[in-house]
Amino acid sequence: KFNSGPMMGVAGPGRLETATPVDINQIFDILPIMGTLDPGGRQIVTFTYFGLSCQKFEAMAVCQAEGGPEYELELKGQASKLEFRIDKNELDFGSVLYNQVLEKEVLITNTGKVAYYFSFNLSGVSRPFVIDAIPMTGLISPDEKQKIIVRFRAGIPDKVDETILVEVAHFEPTKIRVHGLGIFPGVCVSSAVGESALVPLERCDELDHARRRGIA
């Protein structure tokens, strides 16, 4: 608790865990560094850390109240490169019924010491509802893994070959190829035209079938 009209300042030479000496003021910044408080007043002080690549810093900040006690605040900071690993760059779903949904897993691993955000970009997929990813976005903490479920639906009885993008922090997007073959059941029977001639069975719901294929 500050007394009436105190002066407030911060001091602390700090201890640096680095091979090259660094001025503590280049690492930690405190604003405001001093000021006056009226009785019952408050002051928000902002501490800023400026990280240097792959280095760890520790310092002690001391808040001094004129004519009063001193308050120590330990400061720590560490900077590290962003590093990640994706366990697959291709998902082959093989032959699948054109209206069936199949799932495969993709694993993103944070191999660094800094958390980062990721997102799946499906804007390059040629048709809607062909590919989905769950979750689409998220935050991965250091040394943690995130499992992504990728869902595939061919939608047509034909080959489907798409590319999705995984965007991690500021890195260039990583491409994942997703492909499969949409199939549908069908039969042929011999007709009276000849033993070697085969004609498809006529569907009783041919119009509805054509409409559903068009929607897919």
mmCIF file of C-alpha atoms in Angstrom, residues 1-210:
data_model
loop_
_atom_site.group_PDB
_atom_site.id
_atom_site.type_symbol
_atom_site.label_atom_id
_atom_site.label_comp_id
_atom_site.label_asym_id
_atom_site.label_seq_id
_atom_site.Cartn_x
_atom_site.Cartn_y
_atom_site.Cartn_z
ATOM 1 C CA LYS A 1 0.000 0.000 0.000
ATOM 2 C CA PHE A 2 1.402 3.368 -1.040
ATOM 3 C CA ASN A 3 1.373 6.338 1.229
ATOM 4 C CA SER A 4 0.134 9.785 0.116
ATOM 5 C CA GLY A 5 2.059 11.168 -2.830
ATOM 6 C CA PRO A 6 4.663 8.407 -3.209
ATOM 7 C CA MET A 7 7.323 8.251 -5.902
ATOM 8 C CA MET A 8 7.524 4.956 -7.723
ATOM 9 C CA GLY A 9 10.523 3.624 -9.582
ATOM 10 C CA VAL A 10 11.894 0.330 -10.883
ATOM 11 C CA ALA A 11 15.433 -1.021 -10.666
ATOM 12 C CA GLY A 12 17.107 -4.332 -11.407
ATOM 13 C CA PRO A 13 20.343 -5.073 -13.244
ATOM 14 C CA GLY A 14 19.163 -8.623 -13.946
ATOM 15 C CA ARG A 15 20.889 -11.949 -14.544
ATOM 16 C CA LEU A 16 21.210 -13.077 -18.169
ATOM 17 C CA GLU A 17 21.622 -16.701 -19.251
ATOM 18 C CA THR A 18 23.351 -15.997 -22.540
ATOM 19 C CA ALA A 19 26.847 -16.341 -23.954
ATOM 20 C CA THR A 20 26.902 -12.716 -25.188
ATOM 21 C CA PRO A 21 26.273 -9.889 -22.672
ATOM 22 C CA VAL A 22 23.048 -8.031 -23.409
ATOM 23 C CA ASP A 23 21.777 -4.791 -21.878
ATOM 24 C CA ILE A 24 18.754 -5.672 -19.744
ATOM 25 C CA ASN A 25 16.900 -2.660 -21.166
ATOM 26 C CA GLN A 26 17.000 -4.331 -24.594
ATOM 27 C CA ILE A 27 15.161 -7.363 -23.210
ATOM 28 C CA PHE A 28 12.611 -6.046 -20.711
ATOM 29 C CA ASP A 29 10.764 -2.734 -20.855
ATOM 30 C CA ILE A 30 8.580 -1.275 -18.082
ATOM 31 C CA LEU A 31 6.127 1.561 -18.676
ATOM 32 C CA PRO A 32 5.657 3.814 -16.846
ATOM 33 C CA ILE A 33 8.925 3.375 -15.008
ATOM 34 C CA MET A 34 8.022 5.962 -12.357
ATOM 35 C CA GLY A 35 5.142 8.145 -11.328
ATOM 36 C CA THR A 36 3.034 9.584 -8.512
ATOM 37 C CA LEU A 37 0.018 7.957 -6.876
ATOM 38 C CA ASP A 38 -2.681 9.841 -5.007
ATOM 39 C CA PRO A 39 -4.226 8.257 -1.911
ATOM 40 C CA GLY A 40 -6.339 5.264 -2.978
ATOM 41 C CA GLY A 41 -5.105 5.592 -6.562
ATOM 42 C CA ARG A 42 -4.029 2.858 -8.971
ATOM 43 C CA GLN A 43 -1.488 2.639 -11.753
ATOM 44 C CA ILE A 44 -1.331 -0.056 -14.448
ATOM 45 C CA VAL A 45 2.281 -0.930 -15.290
ATOM 46 C CA THR A 46 3.058 -2.740 -18.536
ATOM 47 C CA PHE A 47 5.975 -5.206 -18.747
ATOM 48 C CA THR A 48 7.224 -5.979 -22.264
ATOM 49 C CA TYR A 49 9.607 -8.780 -23.207
ATOM 50 C CA PHE A 50 11.665 -8.581 -26.403
ATOM 51 C CA GLY A 51 12.871 -12.089 -27.177
ATOM 52 C CA LEU A 52 16.206 -12.910 -28.743
ATOM 53 C CA SER A 53 16.411 -16.106 -30.777
ATOM 54 C CA CYS A 54 16.853 -19.263 -28.677
ATOM 55 C CA GLN A 55 17.919 -17.406 -25.525
ATOM 56 C CA LYS A 56 16.549 -17.322 -21.988
ATOM 57 C CA PHE A 57 16.619 -14.303 -19.698
ATOM 58 C CA GLU A 58 15.856 -13.689 -16.030
ATOM 59 C CA ALA A 59 15.804 -10.421 -14.108
ATOM 60 C CA MET A 60 14.436 -8.905 -10.923
ATOM 61 C CA ALA A 61 12.352 -5.726 -11.041
ATOM 62 C CA VAL A 62 11.994 -3.775 -7.768
ATOM 63 C CA CYS A 63 9.155 -1.370 -7.138
ATOM 64 C CA GLN A 64 10.297 1.265 -4.661
ATOM 65 C CA ALA A 65 7.800 3.370 -2.710
ATOM 66 C CA GLU A 66 9.332 6.549 -1.304
ATOM 67 C CA GLY A 67 9.574 6.150 2.435
ATOM 68 C CA GLY A 68 7.977 2.704 2.196
ATOM 69 C CA PRO A 69 8.809 -0.929 1.410
ATOM 70 C CA GLU A 70 10.241 -2.396 -1.770
ATOM 71 C CA TYR A 71 8.379 -4.988 -3.836
ATOM 72 C CA GLU A 72 10.287 -7.494 -5.946
ATOM 73 C CA LEU A 73 8.932 -8.949 -9.182
ATOM 74 C CA GLU A 74 10.764 -11.777 -10.941
ATOM 75 C CA LEU A 75 10.919 -11.482 -14.730
ATOM 76 C CA LYS A 76 11.557 -14.464 -17.010
ATOM 77 C CA GLY A 77 11.471 -14.829 -20.755
ATOM 78 C CA GLN A 78 12.587 -17.301 -23.384
ATOM 79 C CA ALA A 79 12.442 -17.196 -27.173
ATOM 80 C CA SER A 80 12.493 -20.194 -29.487
ATOM 81 C CA LYS A 81 11.990 -21.017 -33.132
ATOM 82 C CA LEU A 82 8.583 -22.249 -34.240
ATOM 83 C CA GLU A 83 8.881 -25.889 -35.266
ATOM 84 C CA PHE A 84 6.227 -28.365 -36.342
ATOM 85 C CA ARG A 85 5.812 -31.734 -38.012
ATOM 86 C CA ILE A 86 2.887 -33.132 -40.054
ATOM 87 C CA ASP A 87 2.857 -36.917 -40.247
ATOM 88 C CA LYS A 88 1.211 -37.215 -43.698
ATOM 89 C CA ASN A 89 1.318 -35.364 -47.006
ATOM 90 C CA GLU A 90 -1.112 -37.696 -48.821
ATOM 91 C CA LEU A 91 -4.410 -39.357 -47.930
ATOM 92 C CA ASP A 92 -5.491 -42.197 -50.232
ATOM 93 C CA PHE A 93 -9.072 -43.297 -49.584
ATOM 94 C CA GLY A 94 -9.061 -45.916 -52.363
ATOM 95 C CA SER A 95 -12.400 -47.072 -53.783
ATOM 96 C CA VAL A 96 -15.405 -45.828 -51.849
ATOM 97 C CA LEU A 97 -19.131 -45.620 -52.518
ATOM 98 C CA TYR A 98 -19.666 -42.203 -54.054
ATOM 99 C CA ASN A 99 -22.122 -41.138 -51.322
ATOM 100 C CA GLN A 100 -20.216 -42.680 -48.400
ATOM 101 C CA VAL A 101 -18.097 -40.654 -45.956
ATOM 102 C CA LEU A 102 -14.723 -42.033 -44.821
ATOM 103 C CA GLU A 103 -12.281 -40.620 -42.272
ATOM 104 C CA LYS A 104 -8.499 -40.561 -41.869
ATOM 105 C CA GLU A 105 -6.255 -38.907 -39.274
ATOM 106 C CA VAL A 106 -3.540 -36.278 -39.679
ATOM 107 C CA LEU A 107 -1.243 -35.493 -36.743
ATOM 108 C CA ILE A 108 0.396 -32.089 -36.238
ATOM 109 C CA THR A 109 3.195 -32.017 -33.634
ATOM 110 C CA ASN A 110 4.666 -28.920 -32.020
ATOM 111 C CA THR A 111 8.347 -29.815 -31.709
ATOM 112 C CA GLY A 112 9.378 -26.327 -30.528
ATOM 113 C CA LYS A 113 8.942 -24.360 -27.320
ATOM 114 C CA VAL A 114 6.448 -21.742 -28.540
ATOM 115 C CA ALA A 115 2.709 -22.245 -28.977
ATOM 116 C CA TYR A 116 1.247 -21.483 -32.417
ATOM 117 C CA TYR A 117 -2.053 -21.476 -34.277
ATOM 118 C CA PHE A 118 -2.895 -23.704 -37.223
ATOM 119 C CA SER A 119 -5.745 -23.766 -39.730
ATOM 120 C CA PHE A 120 -6.910 -25.910 -42.639
ATOM 121 C CA ASN A 121 -7.563 -24.078 -45.912
ATOM 122 C CA LEU A 122 -10.123 -25.897 -48.091
ATOM 123 C CA SER A 123 -10.710 -23.045 -50.543
ATOM 124 C CA GLY A 124 -8.944 -24.960 -53.315
ATOM 125 C CA VAL A 125 -11.331 -27.945 -53.181
ATOM 126 C CA SER A 126 -13.323 -28.109 -56.426
ATOM 127 C CA ARG A 127 -16.745 -28.928 -54.930
ATOM 128 C CA PRO A 128 -18.420 -28.389 -51.557
ATOM 129 C CA PHE A 129 -18.860 -31.265 -49.087
ATOM 130 C CA VAL A 130 -16.034 -33.315 -50.669
ATOM 131 C CA ILE A 131 -13.530 -32.729 -47.844
ATOM 132 C CA ASP A 132 -13.919 -31.575 -44.271
ATOM 133 C CA ALA A 133 -11.388 -31.232 -41.437
ATOM 134 C CA ILE A 134 -12.170 -31.366 -37.703
ATOM 135 C CA PRO A 135 -11.051 -29.169 -36.044
ATOM 136 C CA MET A 136 -10.413 -26.583 -38.770
ATOM 137 C CA THR A 137 -8.340 -24.311 -36.509
ATOM 138 C CA GLY A 138 -6.651 -24.476 -33.129
ATOM 139 C CA LEU A 139 -3.697 -23.699 -30.886
ATOM 140 C CA ILE A 140 -0.939 -26.249 -30.258
ATOM 141 C CA SER A 141 1.185 -25.799 -27.140
ATOM 142 C CA PRO A 142 4.882 -26.778 -26.941
ATOM 143 C CA ASP A 143 5.563 -30.537 -27.101
ATOM 144 C CA GLU A 144 1.869 -31.260 -27.759
ATOM 145 C CA LYS A 145 0.119 -32.981 -30.655
ATOM 146 C CA GLN A 146 -3.158 -32.201 -32.398
ATOM 147 C CA LYS A 147 -5.155 -34.941 -34.140
ATOM 148 C CA ILE A 148 -7.133 -33.787 -37.171
ATOM 149 C CA ILE A 149 -9.960 -35.878 -38.639
ATOM 150 C CA VAL A 150 -10.176 -35.483 -42.435
ATOM 151 C CA ARG A 151 -13.486 -36.601 -43.932
ATOM 152 C CA PHE A 152 -13.771 -37.557 -47.607
ATOM 153 C CA ARG A 153 -16.898 -37.938 -49.745
ATOM 154 C CA ALA A 154 -16.392 -38.493 -53.486
ATOM 155 C CA GLY A 155 -19.899 -37.315 -54.384
ATOM 156 C CA ILE A 156 -19.532 -38.669 -57.950
ATOM 157 C CA PRO A 157 -18.736 -42.120 -59.377
ATOM 158 C CA ASP A 158 -15.337 -41.032 -60.690
ATOM 159 C CA LYS A 159 -11.775 -40.296 -59.633
ATOM 160 C CA VAL A 160 -11.465 -37.437 -57.149
ATOM 161 C CA ASP A 161 -8.098 -35.763 -56.581
ATOM 162 C CA GLU A 162 -7.931 -32.675 -54.365
ATOM 163 C CA THR A 163 -5.305 -30.646 -52.487
ATOM 164 C CA ILE A 164 -5.838 -29.047 -49.097
ATOM 165 C CA LEU A 165 -3.507 -26.629 -47.299
ATOM 166 C CA VAL A 166 -2.341 -26.671 -43.691
ATOM 167 C CA GLU A 167 -1.363 -23.181 -42.530
ATOM 168 C CA VAL A 168 0.871 -23.034 -39.438
ATOM 169 C CA ALA A 169 1.862 -19.650 -37.966
ATOM 170 C CA HIS A 170 3.878 -17.645 -40.518
ATOM 171 C CA PHE A 171 5.174 -20.647 -42.495
ATOM 172 C CA GLU A 172 4.342 -21.394 -46.101
ATOM 173 C CA PRO A 173 1.214 -23.593 -46.295
ATOM 174 C CA THR A 174 1.839 -27.340 -46.368
ATOM 175 C CA LYS A 175 0.027 -29.260 -49.107
ATOM 176 C CA ILE A 176 -1.806 -32.521 -48.423
ATOM 177 C CA ARG A 177 -3.095 -34.510 -51.387
ATOM 178 C CA VAL A 178 -6.484 -36.182 -50.834
ATOM 179 C CA HIS A 179 -7.761 -38.624 -53.447
ATOM 180 C CA GLY A 180 -10.067 -41.574 -53.966
ATOM 181 C CA LEU A 181 -12.314 -43.320 -56.478
ATOM 182 C CA GLY A 182 -16.064 -42.944 -56.180
ATOM 183 C CA ILE A 183 -17.950 -46.083 -57.168
ATOM 184 C CA PHE A 184 -21.601 -47.166 -57.230
ATOM 185 C CA PRO A 185 -23.247 -50.595 -57.368
ATOM 186 C CA GLY A 186 -24.651 -51.808 -60.700
ATOM 187 C CA VAL A 187 -25.470 -55.029 -62.550
ATOM 188 C CA CYS A 188 -25.807 -56.153 -66.176
ATOM 189 C CA VAL A 189 -27.910 -59.035 -67.503
ATOM 190 C CA SER A 190 -28.032 -61.036 -70.704
ATOM 191 C CA SER A 191 -30.725 -60.023 -73.145
ATOM 192 C CA ALA A 192 -32.485 -61.901 -75.869
ATOM 193 C CA VAL A 193 -30.370 -60.123 -78.466
ATOM 194 C CA GLY A 194 -27.517 -62.556 -78.020
ATOM 195 C CA GLU A 195 -25.685 -64.522 -75.436
ATOM 196 C CA SER A 196 -22.662 -62.201 -75.573
ATOM 197 C CA ALA A 197 -24.622 -58.996 -75.463
ATOM 198 C CA LEU A 198 -25.134 -57.322 -72.100
ATOM 199 C CA VAL A 199 -27.494 -54.456 -71.437
ATOM 200 C CA PRO A 200 -27.955 -52.553 -68.179
ATOM 201 C CA LEU A 201 -31.101 -53.059 -66.183
ATOM 202 C CA GLU A 202 -33.506 -50.177 -66.539
ATOM 203 C CA ARG A 203 -34.009 -48.318 -63.268
ATOM 204 C CA CYS A 204 -37.534 -47.756 -62.079
ATOM 205 C CA ASP A 205 -36.388 -44.454 -60.512
ATOM 206 C CA GLU A 206 -34.182 -43.268 -63.370
ATOM 207 C CA LEU A 207 -35.319 -39.620 -63.172
ATOM 208 C CA ASP A 208 -34.787 -39.404 -59.430
ATOM 209 C CA HIS A 209 -31.426 -41.138 -59.786
ATOM 210 C CA ALA A 210 -30.296 -38.634 -62.438
#
